[in-house]
Amino acid sequence: MYCPFCRLPDSRVIDSRSTDDGTSIRRRRQCAHCQRRFTTLETYSLLVVKRSGVTEPFSRTKIVSSVRKACQGRPITEDMLDRLGQQVEENLRAAGSAQLSTHDVGLAVLEPLSELDPVAYMRFASVYRAFESLTDFENAIAELRAKCGQAVD
């Protein structure tokens, strides 16, 4: 870390604190040469590996956009979608992996979405769990009903 005042590449950390959202660390540093203090903000980025092998930064906006499609016609507000996107991102960051597949991201959406709206969950799950038959839908509905405590018809 270079000192922003004298450009010496040597400084020591005096204090470290996690930010309120837990996604970055604020460090107070002191230059070994000029003794001046400065603050750094360190973050790490999540990377998503697509099926084609291309790697790109994680985007909460893309999560919300894909879930919005599954929620069409459902009583879901934009605020609810934003909270879901934030929850998914927090869960992925808490997992500790810096690189995820698109499939992992899709699966991370399923749990919060099932709590938000069961119909939207089924729409989204049919893509990410690759349902191939009506039996797959029936099994997913039975699992969802068991989770919600409803009797299976």
PDB file of C-alpha atoms in Angstrom:
ATOM      1  CA  MET A   1       0.000   0.000   0.000  1.00  0.00           C
ATOM      2  CA  TYR A   2       1.550   3.283  -1.096  1.00  0.00           C
ATOM      3  CA  CYS A   3       1.296   6.321   1.148  1.00  0.00           C
ATOM      4  CA  PRO A   4      -0.826   8.935  -0.680  1.00  0.00           C
ATOM      5  CA  PHE A   5       1.420  11.707   0.726  1.00  0.00           C
ATOM      6  CA  CYS A   6       5.014  10.569   0.213  1.00  0.00           C
ATOM      7  CA  ARG A   7       4.424   7.511  -2.055  1.00  0.00           C
ATOM      8  CA  LEU A   8       6.522   5.215   0.152  1.00  0.00           C
ATOM      9  CA  PRO A   9       5.293   1.625  -0.283  1.00  0.00           C
ATOM     10  CA  ASP A  10       5.382   0.859   3.429  1.00  0.00           C
ATOM     11  CA  SER A  11       2.588   1.482   5.912  1.00  0.00           C
ATOM     12  CA  ARG A  12       1.211  -0.278   8.937  1.00  0.00           C
ATOM     13  CA  VAL A  13      -2.370  -0.932   9.909  1.00  0.00           C
ATOM     14  CA  ILE A  14      -3.468   0.891  13.051  1.00  0.00           C
ATOM     15  CA  ASP A  15      -7.146  -0.067  13.104  1.00  0.00           C
ATOM     16  CA  SER A  16      -9.443  -2.349  11.061  1.00  0.00           C
ATOM     17  CA  ARG A  17     -13.219  -2.284  11.055  1.00  0.00           C
ATOM     18  CA  SER A  18     -15.838  -4.072   9.074  1.00  0.00           C
ATOM     19  CA  THR A  19     -18.442  -1.867   7.388  1.00  0.00           C
ATOM     20  CA  ASP A  20     -22.064  -2.081   8.509  1.00  0.00           C
ATOM     21  CA  ASP A  21     -23.089  -4.315   5.610  1.00  0.00           C
ATOM     22  CA  GLY A  22     -20.046  -6.568   6.081  1.00  0.00           C
ATOM     23  CA  THR A  23     -18.939  -6.378   2.450  1.00  0.00           C
ATOM     24  CA  SER A  24     -15.760  -4.375   3.024  1.00  0.00           C
ATOM     25  CA  ILE A  25     -13.108  -3.531   5.597  1.00  0.00           C
ATOM     26  CA  ARG A  26     -12.065  -0.016   6.540  1.00  0.00           C
ATOM     27  CA  ARG A  27      -8.414   0.177   7.584  1.00  0.00           C
ATOM     28  CA  ARG A  28      -6.684   3.097   9.239  1.00  0.00           C
ATOM     29  CA  ARG A  29      -2.996   3.118   8.252  1.00  0.00           C
ATOM     30  CA  GLN A  30       0.136   5.064   9.148  1.00  0.00           C
ATOM     31  CA  CYS A  31       3.065   5.667   6.836  1.00  0.00           C
ATOM     32  CA  ALA A  32       6.400   4.376   8.168  1.00  0.00           C
ATOM     33  CA  HIS A  33       8.270   7.289   6.562  1.00  0.00           C
ATOM     34  CA  CYS A  34       6.214  10.496   6.967  1.00  0.00           C
ATOM     35  CA  GLN A  35       4.063   9.223   9.888  1.00  0.00           C
ATOM     36  CA  ARG A  36       0.885  10.593   8.295  1.00  0.00           C
ATOM     37  CA  ARG A  37      -2.320   8.596   8.587  1.00  0.00           C
ATOM     38  CA  PHE A  38      -4.771   7.619   5.888  1.00  0.00           C
ATOM     39  CA  THR A  39      -7.762   5.327   5.422  1.00  0.00           C
ATOM     40  CA  THR A  40      -8.261   2.526   2.917  1.00  0.00           C
ATOM     41  CA  LEU A  41     -11.425   0.675   2.039  1.00  0.00           C
ATOM     42  CA  GLU A  42     -10.889  -2.921   0.994  1.00  0.00           C
ATOM     43  CA  THR A  43     -13.566  -4.915  -0.765  1.00  0.00           C
ATOM     44  CA  TYR A  44     -13.626  -8.179  -2.617  1.00  0.00           C
ATOM     45  CA  SER A  45     -15.705  -8.836  -5.652  1.00  0.00           C
ATOM     46  CA  LEU A  46     -17.749 -11.897  -6.424  1.00  0.00           C
ATOM     47  CA  LEU A  47     -17.108 -13.373  -9.836  1.00  0.00           C
ATOM     48  CA  VAL A  48     -19.634 -15.423 -11.758  1.00  0.00           C
ATOM     49  CA  VAL A  49     -18.508 -18.054 -14.249  1.00  0.00           C
ATOM     50  CA  LYS A  50     -21.030 -18.423 -17.042  1.00  0.00           C
ATOM     51  CA  ARG A  51     -21.750 -21.666 -18.884  1.00  0.00           C
ATOM     52  CA  SER A  52     -19.611 -20.459 -21.784  1.00  0.00           C
ATOM     53  CA  GLY A  53     -16.630 -20.144 -19.421  1.00  0.00           C
ATOM     54  CA  VAL A  54     -16.675 -16.330 -19.446  1.00  0.00           C
ATOM     55  CA  THR A  55     -16.142 -14.735 -16.027  1.00  0.00           C
ATOM     56  CA  GLU A  56     -17.888 -11.502 -15.057  1.00  0.00           C
ATOM     57  CA  PRO A  57     -18.551  -9.567 -11.841  1.00  0.00           C
ATOM     58  CA  PHE A  58     -21.622 -10.501  -9.803  1.00  0.00           C
ATOM     59  CA  SER A  59     -24.581  -8.216 -10.494  1.00  0.00           C
ATOM     60  CA  ARG A  60     -27.465  -7.868  -8.066  1.00  0.00           C
ATOM     61  CA  THR A  61     -29.362  -6.085 -10.867  1.00  0.00           C
ATOM     62  CA  LYS A  62     -29.251  -9.247 -12.993  1.00  0.00           C
ATOM     63  CA  ILE A  63     -30.646 -11.285 -10.096  1.00  0.00           C
ATOM     64  CA  VAL A  64     -33.538  -8.870  -9.610  1.00  0.00           C
ATOM     65  CA  SER A  65     -34.188  -8.789 -13.364  1.00  0.00           C
ATOM     66  CA  SER A  66     -34.400 -12.577 -13.682  1.00  0.00           C
ATOM     67  CA  VAL A  67     -36.595 -12.902 -10.586  1.00  0.00           C
ATOM     68  CA  ARG A  68     -38.839 -10.100 -11.880  1.00  0.00           C
ATOM     69  CA  LYS A  69     -39.660 -12.284 -14.895  1.00  0.00           C
ATOM     70  CA  ALA A  70     -40.721 -15.137 -12.617  1.00  0.00           C
ATOM     71  CA  CYS A  71     -42.848 -12.700 -10.588  1.00  0.00           C
ATOM     72  CA  GLN A  72     -44.826 -11.275 -13.501  1.00  0.00           C
ATOM     73  CA  GLY A  73     -48.490 -11.065 -12.579  1.00  0.00           C
ATOM     74  CA  ARG A  74     -47.773 -11.760  -8.903  1.00  0.00           C
ATOM     75  CA  PRO A  75     -48.305  -9.296  -6.023  1.00  0.00           C
ATOM     76  CA  ILE A  76     -44.575  -8.564  -5.656  1.00  0.00           C
ATOM     77  CA  THR A  77     -43.296  -4.981  -5.312  1.00  0.00           C
ATOM     78  CA  GLU A  78     -39.969  -3.607  -6.528  1.00  0.00           C
ATOM     79  CA  ASP A  79     -38.948  -3.103  -2.906  1.00  0.00           C
ATOM     80  CA  MET A  80     -39.529  -6.808  -2.214  1.00  0.00           C
ATOM     81  CA  LEU A  81     -37.408  -7.710  -5.248  1.00  0.00           C
ATOM     82  CA  ASP A  82     -34.607  -5.391  -4.120  1.00  0.00           C
ATOM     83  CA  ARG A  83     -34.584  -6.963  -0.654  1.00  0.00           C
ATOM     84  CA  LEU A  84     -34.475 -10.428  -2.219  1.00  0.00           C
ATOM     85  CA  GLY A  85     -31.508  -9.388  -4.374  1.00  0.00           C
ATOM     86  CA  GLN A  86     -29.703  -8.015  -1.328  1.00  0.00           C
ATOM     87  CA  GLN A  87     -30.393 -11.184   0.659  1.00  0.00           C
ATOM     88  CA  VAL A  88     -29.080 -13.389  -2.160  1.00  0.00           C
ATOM     89  CA  GLU A  89     -25.905 -11.307  -2.452  1.00  0.00           C
ATOM     90  CA  GLU A  90     -25.325 -11.403   1.309  1.00  0.00           C
ATOM     91  CA  ASN A  91     -25.811 -15.187   1.363  1.00  0.00           C
ATOM     92  CA  LEU A  92     -23.373 -15.675  -1.517  1.00  0.00           C
ATOM     93  CA  ARG A  93     -20.756 -13.443   0.120  1.00  0.00           C
ATOM     94  CA  ALA A  94     -21.212 -15.247   3.452  1.00  0.00           C
ATOM     95  CA  ALA A  95     -20.481 -18.549   1.709  1.00  0.00           C
ATOM     96  CA  GLY A  96     -16.896 -17.327   1.326  1.00  0.00           C
ATOM     97  CA  SER A  97     -16.294 -18.296  -2.276  1.00  0.00           C
ATOM     98  CA  ALA A  98     -14.952 -15.590  -4.584  1.00  0.00           C
ATOM     99  CA  GLN A  99     -16.007 -17.409  -7.756  1.00  0.00           C
ATOM    100  CA  LEU A 100     -19.419 -18.947  -8.401  1.00  0.00           C
ATOM    101  CA  SER A 101     -21.152 -20.600 -11.320  1.00  0.00           C
ATOM    102  CA  THR A 102     -24.389 -19.184 -12.725  1.00  0.00           C
ATOM    103  CA  HIS A 103     -26.070 -22.374 -11.539  1.00  0.00           C
ATOM    104  CA  ASP A 104     -24.917 -21.722  -7.953  1.00  0.00           C
ATOM    105  CA  VAL A 105     -26.315 -18.199  -8.128  1.00  0.00           C
ATOM    106  CA  GLY A 106     -29.653 -19.508  -9.433  1.00  0.00           C
ATOM    107  CA  LEU A 107     -29.852 -22.048  -6.642  1.00  0.00           C
ATOM    108  CA  ALA A 108     -29.085 -19.317  -4.074  1.00  0.00           C
ATOM    109  CA  VAL A 109     -32.174 -17.458  -5.288  1.00  0.00           C
ATOM    110  CA  LEU A 110     -34.514 -20.404  -4.685  1.00  0.00           C
ATOM    111  CA  GLU A 111     -34.722 -20.321  -0.863  1.00  0.00           C
ATOM    112  CA  PRO A 112     -35.554 -16.616  -0.439  1.00  0.00           C
ATOM    113  CA  LEU A 113     -37.896 -16.754  -3.432  1.00  0.00           C
ATOM    114  CA  SER A 114     -39.816 -19.703  -1.974  1.00  0.00           C
ATOM    115  CA  GLU A 115     -40.454 -17.597   1.123  1.00  0.00           C
ATOM    116  CA  LEU A 116     -41.492 -14.589  -0.963  1.00  0.00           C
ATOM    117  CA  ASP A 117     -43.933 -16.232  -3.383  1.00  0.00           C
ATOM    118  CA  PRO A 118     -44.498 -19.963  -4.041  1.00  0.00           C
ATOM    119  CA  VAL A 119     -45.768 -19.472  -7.611  1.00  0.00           C
ATOM    120  CA  ALA A 120     -42.771 -17.341  -8.592  1.00  0.00           C
ATOM    121  CA  TYR A 121     -40.565 -19.955  -6.918  1.00  0.00           C
ATOM    122  CA  MET A 122     -42.026 -22.715  -9.095  1.00  0.00           C
ATOM    123  CA  ARG A 123     -41.513 -20.651 -12.242  1.00  0.00           C
ATOM    124  CA  PHE A 124     -37.904 -19.911 -11.335  1.00  0.00           C
ATOM    125  CA  ALA A 125     -37.163 -23.434 -10.057  1.00  0.00           C
ATOM    126  CA  SER A 126     -38.411 -25.044 -13.244  1.00  0.00           C
ATOM    127  CA  VAL A 127     -35.518 -23.401 -15.079  1.00  0.00           C
ATOM    128  CA  TYR A 128     -32.717 -23.734 -12.507  1.00  0.00           C
ATOM    129  CA  ARG A 129     -33.565 -27.244 -11.393  1.00  0.00           C
ATOM    130  CA  ALA A 130     -34.103 -28.281 -15.030  1.00  0.00           C
ATOM    131  CA  PHE A 131     -37.558 -29.832 -14.680  1.00  0.00           C
ATOM    132  CA  GLU A 132     -38.106 -32.325 -17.477  1.00  0.00           C
ATOM    133  CA  SER A 133     -41.507 -33.791 -16.652  1.00  0.00           C
ATOM    134  CA  LEU A 134     -44.713 -33.198 -14.745  1.00  0.00           C
ATOM    135  CA  THR A 135     -43.377 -35.493 -12.038  1.00  0.00           C
ATOM    136  CA  ASP A 136     -40.580 -33.001 -11.397  1.00  0.00           C
ATOM    137  CA  PHE A 137     -43.204 -30.285 -10.867  1.00  0.00           C
ATOM    138  CA  GLU A 138     -45.293 -32.532  -8.632  1.00  0.00           C
ATOM    139  CA  ASN A 139     -42.264 -33.395  -6.486  1.00  0.00           C
ATOM    140  CA  ALA A 140     -41.266 -29.734  -6.173  1.00  0.00           C
ATOM    141  CA  ILE A 141     -44.823 -28.788  -5.181  1.00  0.00           C
ATOM    142  CA  ALA A 142     -44.868 -31.560  -2.554  1.00  0.00           C
ATOM    143  CA  GLU A 143     -41.526 -30.307  -1.152  1.00  0.00           C
ATOM    144  CA  LEU A 144     -42.814 -26.725  -1.085  1.00  0.00           C
ATOM    145  CA  ARG A 145     -46.038 -27.746   0.654  1.00  0.00           C
ATOM    146  CA  ALA A 146     -44.122 -29.769   3.236  1.00  0.00           C
ATOM    147  CA  LYS A 147     -41.856 -26.802   3.882  1.00  0.00           C
ATOM    148  CA  CYS A 148     -44.808 -24.432   4.262  1.00  0.00           C
ATOM    149  CA  GLY A 149     -46.706 -26.936   6.427  1.00  0.00           C
ATOM    150  CA  GLN A 150     -49.581 -27.441   3.977  1.00  0.00           C
ATOM    151  CA  ALA A 151     -51.151 -30.808   3.354  1.00  0.00           C
ATOM    152  CA  VAL A 152     -50.453 -32.430   0.006  1.00  0.00           C
ATOM    153  CA  ASP A 153     -53.666 -33.010  -1.965  1.00  0.00           C
TER     154      ASP A 153
END
